[in-house]
Short mmCIF file of C-alpha atoms in Angstrom, two decimals:
data_model
loop_
_atom_site.label_atom_id
_atom_site.label_comp_id
_atom_site.label_asym_id
_atom_site.label_seq_id
_atom_site.Cartn_x
_atom_site.Cartn_y
_atom_site.Cartn_z
CA UNK A 38 -25.32 -64.79 32.39
CA UNK A 39 -28.09 -67.37 32.32
CA UNK A 40 -29.17 -68.87 29.05
CA UNK A 41 -32.85 -69.58 28.62
CA UNK A 42 -35.40 -70.37 25.98
CA UNK A 43 -32.70 -71.75 23.69
CA UNK A 44 -33.96 -73.83 20.81
CA UNK A 45 -31.94 -76.65 19.28
CA UNK A 46 -31.83 -75.96 15.56
CA UNK A 47 -29.97 -77.76 12.81
CA UNK A 48 -27.02 -75.57 11.83
CA UNK A 49 -27.18 -73.46 14.99
CA UNK A 50 -24.37 -74.12 17.48
CA UNK A 51 -25.71 -71.75 20.17
CA UNK A 52 -29.14 -71.01 21.64
CA UNK A 53 -31.02 -68.64 19.34
CA UNK A 54 -31.99 -66.47 22.31
CA UNK A 55 -29.91 -65.55 25.35
CA UNK A 56 -31.58 -64.45 28.57
CA UNK A 57 -30.01 -62.67 31.52
CA UNK A 58 -31.90 -61.42 34.57
CA UNK A 59 -30.30 -59.11 37.13
CA UNK A 60 -31.60 -56.31 39.36
CA UNK A 61 -35.20 -56.95 38.27
CA UNK A 62 -34.34 -56.42 34.59
CA UNK A 63 -34.37 -59.20 32.00
CA UNK A 64 -32.18 -58.75 28.92
CA UNK A 65 -33.20 -60.86 25.92
CA UNK A 66 -30.62 -61.10 23.13
CA UNK A 67 -31.39 -62.38 19.64
CA UNK A 68 -28.50 -64.75 18.99
CA UNK A 69 -28.17 -65.62 15.31
CA UNK A 70 -25.31 -63.23 14.48
CA UNK A 71 -24.21 -65.13 11.37
CA UNK A 72 -27.73 -64.63 9.97
CA UNK A 73 -27.90 -61.03 11.25
CA UNK A 74 -30.47 -62.26 13.78
CA UNK A 75 -33.03 -62.97 11.08
CA UNK A 76 -36.33 -64.10 12.56
CA UNK A 77 -36.46 -67.81 11.86
CA UNK A 78 -39.47 -69.64 13.18
CA UNK A 79 -37.34 -71.03 16.02
CA UNK A 80 -36.10 -67.56 16.95
CA UNK A 81 -39.57 -66.02 16.92
CA UNK A 82 -40.80 -68.80 19.21
CA UNK A 83 -37.87 -68.40 21.59
CA UNK A 84 -38.17 -64.59 21.65
CA UNK A 85 -41.88 -64.80 22.39
CA UNK A 86 -41.32 -67.31 25.18
CA UNK A 87 -38.51 -65.30 26.79
CA UNK A 88 -40.51 -62.07 26.89
CA UNK A 89 -43.63 -63.91 28.05
CA UNK A 90 -41.65 -65.49 30.89
CA UNK A 91 -40.26 -62.10 31.91
CA UNK A 92 -43.77 -60.67 31.87
CA UNK A 93 -44.98 -63.46 34.15
CA UNK A 94 -42.00 -63.26 36.53
CA UNK A 95 -42.83 -61.24 39.68
CA UNK A 96 -39.10 -60.64 40.12
CA UNK A 97 -38.86 -58.70 36.83
CA UNK A 98 -40.03 -55.11 36.30
CA UNK A 99 -38.51 -54.26 32.92
CA UNK A 100 -37.25 -56.03 29.79
CA UNK A 101 -34.52 -55.13 27.31
CA UNK A 102 -34.48 -56.65 23.81
CA UNK A 103 -31.28 -56.42 21.78
CA UNK A 104 -29.30 -58.36 19.17
CA UNK A 105 -25.95 -60.10 19.08
CA UNK A 106 -23.57 -57.92 17.07
CA UNK A 107 -23.33 -56.85 14.34
CA UNK A 108 -27.10 -56.58 13.75
CA UNK A 109 -30.23 -55.96 15.75
CA UNK A 110 -32.47 -57.89 13.37
CA UNK A 111 -32.49 -58.30 9.59
CA UNK A 112 -36.20 -59.16 9.57
CA UNK A 113 -38.04 -62.39 8.91
CA UNK A 114 -35.76 -65.18 7.71
CA UNK A 115 -36.40 -64.99 3.96
CA UNK A 116 -34.58 -68.25 3.31
CA UNK A 117 -37.24 -70.00 5.38
CA UNK A 118 -40.05 -67.97 3.82
CA UNK A 119 -38.88 -68.74 0.28
CA UNK A 120 -38.33 -72.43 0.98
CA UNK A 121 -34.57 -72.25 0.40
CA UNK A 122 -34.04 -73.83 3.81
CA UNK A 123 -36.50 -75.95 5.82
CA UNK A 124 -38.42 -74.35 8.70
CA UNK A 125 -36.39 -74.35 11.90
CA UNK A 126 -39.34 -75.29 14.13
CA UNK A 127 -42.81 -76.76 13.82
CA UNK A 128 -45.81 -74.41 13.72
CA UNK A 129 -47.57 -73.61 16.96
CA UNK A 130 -51.23 -73.79 17.77
CA UNK A 131 -53.53 -70.81 18.36
CA UNK A 132 -52.69 -68.92 21.51
CA UNK A 133 -49.12 -70.19 21.73
CA UNK A 134 -47.55 -67.19 19.95
CA UNK A 135 -46.19 -65.45 18.02
CA UNK A 136 -49.57 -64.54 16.67
CA UNK A 137 -51.83 -61.90 15.22
CA UNK A 138 -53.26 -59.61 17.89
CA UNK A 139 -57.00 -59.07 18.05
CA UNK A 140 -56.54 -55.68 16.33
CA UNK A 141 -54.90 -57.31 13.30
CA UNK A 142 -51.26 -56.56 14.19
CA UNK A 143 -48.88 -59.52 13.97
CA UNK A 144 -47.00 -59.56 17.25
CA UNK A 145 -43.35 -60.57 17.38
CA UNK A 146 -43.48 -59.58 21.06
CA UNK A 147 -46.30 -60.44 23.44
CA UNK A 148 -48.11 -57.55 25.10
CA UNK A 149 -46.95 -57.60 28.73
CA UNK A 150 -47.68 -55.15 31.54
CA UNK A 151 -44.01 -54.16 31.84
CA UNK A 152 -41.95 -51.85 29.61
CA UNK A 153 -39.83 -53.43 26.87
CA UNK A 154 -36.84 -51.28 25.93
CA UNK A 155 -35.39 -51.96 22.50
CA UNK A 156 -31.60 -51.57 22.45
CA UNK A 157 -30.88 -51.32 18.72
CA UNK A 158 -27.24 -52.24 18.20
CA UNK A 159 -27.14 -52.46 14.40
CA UNK A 160 -29.43 -52.79 11.40
CA UNK A 161 -33.15 -53.09 12.07
CA UNK A 162 -34.73 -53.89 8.72
CA UNK A 163 -38.33 -54.65 7.68
CA UNK A 164 -39.52 -57.28 10.20
CA UNK A 165 -36.62 -56.22 12.41
CA UNK A 166 -37.88 -52.63 12.21
CA UNK A 167 -41.37 -53.87 13.15
CA UNK A 168 -39.89 -55.78 16.08
CA UNK A 169 -38.21 -52.56 17.25
CA UNK A 170 -41.45 -50.61 16.80
CA UNK A 171 -43.28 -53.09 19.02
CA UNK A 172 -40.98 -52.18 21.93
CA UNK A 173 -42.14 -49.53 24.41
CA UNK A 174 -39.33 -47.20 23.38
CA UNK A 175 -35.90 -47.41 21.76
CA UNK A 176 -32.30 -46.52 22.46
CA UNK A 177 -29.78 -46.91 19.65
CA UNK A 178 -26.11 -47.43 19.09
CA UNK A 179 -24.39 -44.97 16.79
CA UNK A 180 -24.12 -47.97 14.43
CA UNK A 181 -27.87 -48.51 14.24
CA UNK A 182 -29.61 -48.31 10.86
CA UNK A 183 -33.31 -48.56 10.09
CA UNK A 184 -35.15 -49.45 6.88
CA UNK A 185 -38.46 -50.80 5.62
CA UNK A 186 -37.87 -52.95 2.51
CA UNK A 187 -41.29 -54.62 2.25
CA UNK A 188 -41.95 -52.95 -1.12
CA UNK A 189 -38.55 -53.97 -2.48
CA UNK A 190 -39.21 -57.58 -1.50
CA UNK A 191 -42.71 -57.48 -2.96
CA UNK A 192 -44.43 -58.36 0.30
CA UNK A 193 -46.85 -56.49 2.53
CA UNK A 194 -46.17 -55.51 6.16
CA UNK A 195 -48.19 -57.15 8.88
CA UNK A 196 -46.22 -56.28 12.01
CA UNK A 197 -47.02 -52.58 12.18
CA UNK A 198 -44.67 -50.87 9.72
CA UNK A 199 -47.47 -48.88 8.11
CA UNK A 200 -49.05 -47.99 11.45
CA UNK A 201 -46.42 -47.85 14.19
CA UNK A 202 -43.82 -46.20 11.96
CA UNK A 203 -46.23 -43.42 11.01
CA UNK A 204 -47.12 -43.02 14.66
CA UNK A 205 -43.43 -42.70 15.54
CA UNK A 206 -42.08 -40.37 12.84
CA UNK A 207 -45.15 -38.96 11.11
CA UNK A 208 -47.11 -40.14 8.10
CA UNK A 209 -45.12 -38.47 5.33
CA UNK A 210 -41.74 -39.61 6.63
CA UNK A 211 -43.07 -43.12 7.12
CA UNK A 212 -44.47 -43.23 3.59
CA UNK A 213 -41.10 -42.09 2.22
CA UNK A 214 -39.25 -44.81 4.16
CA UNK A 215 -41.62 -47.53 3.02
CA UNK A 216 -41.86 -46.52 -0.63
CA UNK A 217 -38.12 -45.91 -1.13
CA UNK A 218 -36.69 -48.64 1.08
CA UNK A 219 -33.91 -46.22 2.02
CA UNK A 220 -32.02 -46.43 5.29
CA UNK A 221 -32.12 -44.01 8.23
CA UNK A 222 -28.97 -43.53 10.27
CA UNK A 223 -29.12 -43.48 14.05
CA UNK A 224 -28.73 -39.68 14.03
CA UNK A 225 -31.63 -39.30 11.57
CA UNK A 226 -33.75 -41.69 13.63
CA UNK A 227 -33.11 -39.55 16.72
CA UNK A 228 -33.97 -36.35 14.87
CA UNK A 229 -37.25 -37.84 13.62
CA UNK A 230 -38.22 -39.25 17.01
CA UNK A 231 -37.93 -42.93 16.13
CA UNK A 232 -35.43 -43.48 18.96
CA UNK A 233 -35.11 -41.75 22.32
CA UNK A 234 -31.32 -41.78 22.64
CA UNK A 235 -28.24 -42.49 20.50
CA UNK A 236 -25.08 -43.50 22.36
CA UNK A 237 -21.63 -44.88 21.52
CA UNK A 238 -21.88 -48.54 20.59
CA UNK A 239 -20.06 -49.82 23.66
CA UNK A 240 -22.39 -47.86 25.94
CA UNK A 241 -25.67 -49.10 24.47
CA UNK A 242 -26.55 -51.81 26.99
CA UNK A 243 -25.31 -49.65 29.84
CA UNK A 244 -27.67 -46.88 28.75
CA UNK A 245 -30.61 -49.28 28.35
CA UNK A 246 -29.92 -50.79 31.77
CA UNK A 247 -29.70 -47.39 33.43
CA UNK A 248 -33.07 -46.44 31.98
CA UNK A 249 -34.50 -49.79 33.06
CA UNK A 250 -33.04 -49.18 36.52
CA UNK A 251 -34.78 -45.81 36.68
CA UNK A 252 -38.05 -47.57 35.86
CA UNK A 253 -37.42 -50.32 38.41
CA UNK A 254 -36.77 -47.74 41.13
CA UNK A 255 -40.35 -46.47 40.84
CA UNK A 256 -43.48 -47.99 42.31
CA UNK A 257 -44.08 -51.08 40.15
CA UNK A 258 -47.85 -50.92 40.23
CA UNK A 259 -47.81 -47.26 39.20
CA UNK A 260 -45.46 -48.04 36.29
CA UNK A 261 -47.74 -50.79 35.04
CA UNK A 262 -50.86 -48.64 35.36
CA UNK A 263 -49.18 -45.72 33.56
CA UNK A 264 -48.03 -48.02 30.77
CA UNK A 265 -51.56 -49.37 30.39
CA UNK A 266 -52.92 -45.83 30.34
CA UNK A 267 -50.51 -44.75 27.58
CA UNK A 268 -51.48 -47.81 25.54
CA UNK A 269 -55.17 -47.06 25.94
CA UNK A 270 -54.63 -43.47 24.79
CA UNK A 271 -52.59 -44.58 21.78
CA UNK A 272 -54.89 -47.45 20.87
CA UNK A 273 -57.69 -45.28 19.55
CA UNK A 274 -60.41 -46.58 17.27
CA UNK A 275 -58.60 -45.04 14.29
CA UNK A 276 -55.36 -46.84 15.15
CA UNK A 277 -57.21 -50.09 15.71
CA UNK A 278 -58.82 -49.75 12.31
CA UNK A 279 -55.41 -49.13 10.76
CA UNK A 280 -53.98 -52.25 12.37
CA UNK A 281 -56.91 -54.30 11.12
CA UNK A 282 -56.44 -52.94 7.61
CA UNK A 283 -52.73 -53.80 7.67
CA UNK A 284 -53.46 -57.27 9.00
CA UNK A 285 -55.99 -57.90 6.22
CA UNK A 286 -53.55 -56.60 3.60
CA UNK A 287 -50.80 -58.92 4.84
CA UNK A 288 -53.12 -61.94 5.04
CA UNK A 289 -54.53 -61.51 1.54
CA UNK A 290 -51.24 -60.75 -0.25
CA UNK A 291 -49.68 -63.92 -1.58
CA UNK A 292 -46.68 -63.16 -3.82
CA UNK A 293 -45.38 -66.75 -3.77
CA UNK A 294 -42.16 -68.08 -2.31
CA UNK A 295 -40.19 -68.00 -5.57
CA UNK A 296 -40.96 -64.29 -5.91
CA UNK A 297 -39.44 -63.59 -2.48
CA UNK A 298 -36.39 -65.73 -3.21
CA UNK A 299 -35.75 -63.91 -6.47
CA UNK A 300 -35.80 -60.47 -4.86
CA UNK A 301 -33.93 -61.29 -1.66
CA UNK A 302 -30.42 -61.10 -3.16
CA UNK A 303 -31.12 -57.76 -4.86
CA UNK A 304 -32.46 -56.24 -1.64
CA UNK A 305 -29.48 -57.54 0.33
CA UNK A 306 -26.96 -56.09 -2.13
CA UNK A 307 -28.71 -52.71 -2.20
CA UNK A 308 -28.75 -52.60 1.59
CA UNK A 309 -25.03 -53.30 1.72
CA UNK A 310 -24.32 -50.50 -0.72
CA UNK A 311 -26.42 -48.02 1.25
CA UNK A 312 -25.05 -48.96 4.67
CA UNK A 313 -21.44 -48.62 3.46
CA UNK A 314 -22.07 -45.13 2.12
#
């Protein structure tokens, strides 16, 4: 395994992102397991850079994004957002990413011309759910759990929860998820069409790599043109308008850092109760 795009962060003993490339497939692993792979500023920078590099690499035809067990991603690091801990990296300038796309969607992942398979190994919550939704398609471990807790935290989504989730599972199901904050199991996510496959936990990366291998075995130019075509079909004027509306909502909602800090513990405890049920 080769380690790339690691960021030195106070309190982090390992690189926050691990990168492995083999057989024309790059696997990017979020590597803050003690924090359930919460998206600190340093991690979002490193994730963006790793996927960008894979997109630019002529020796790579597919990307897999996963998390270090036990979680896929617990969302944006609320301790950083609330000011409980200092930011783990300095802000970046325009165009350096992560950034808001021109249609208003905040991108955790850059748009590249290669498929990005999300291998969801555990909880994918709020910003972590949005990260998963920004992948081309998803495979899930039997341990995977999905939830949108924006409303419970008192913040607005900006990474596509109100658009991409509805596109994936239908408007009414998406509204229910967002307004209740309740969790979906892997089996429920498969039934609703959020994920393509559910496999035993130990077989997750193997499944993702087999699918990536199937993609790699095709004509690369045809794969990239098909992917672009699907994006153009999905990215209708109506969807663009929805992304812009979500982006505006997220930009203009300012609950204050103390508000987020006060609600974080309650949301965490509720999530633990639900996921143990």
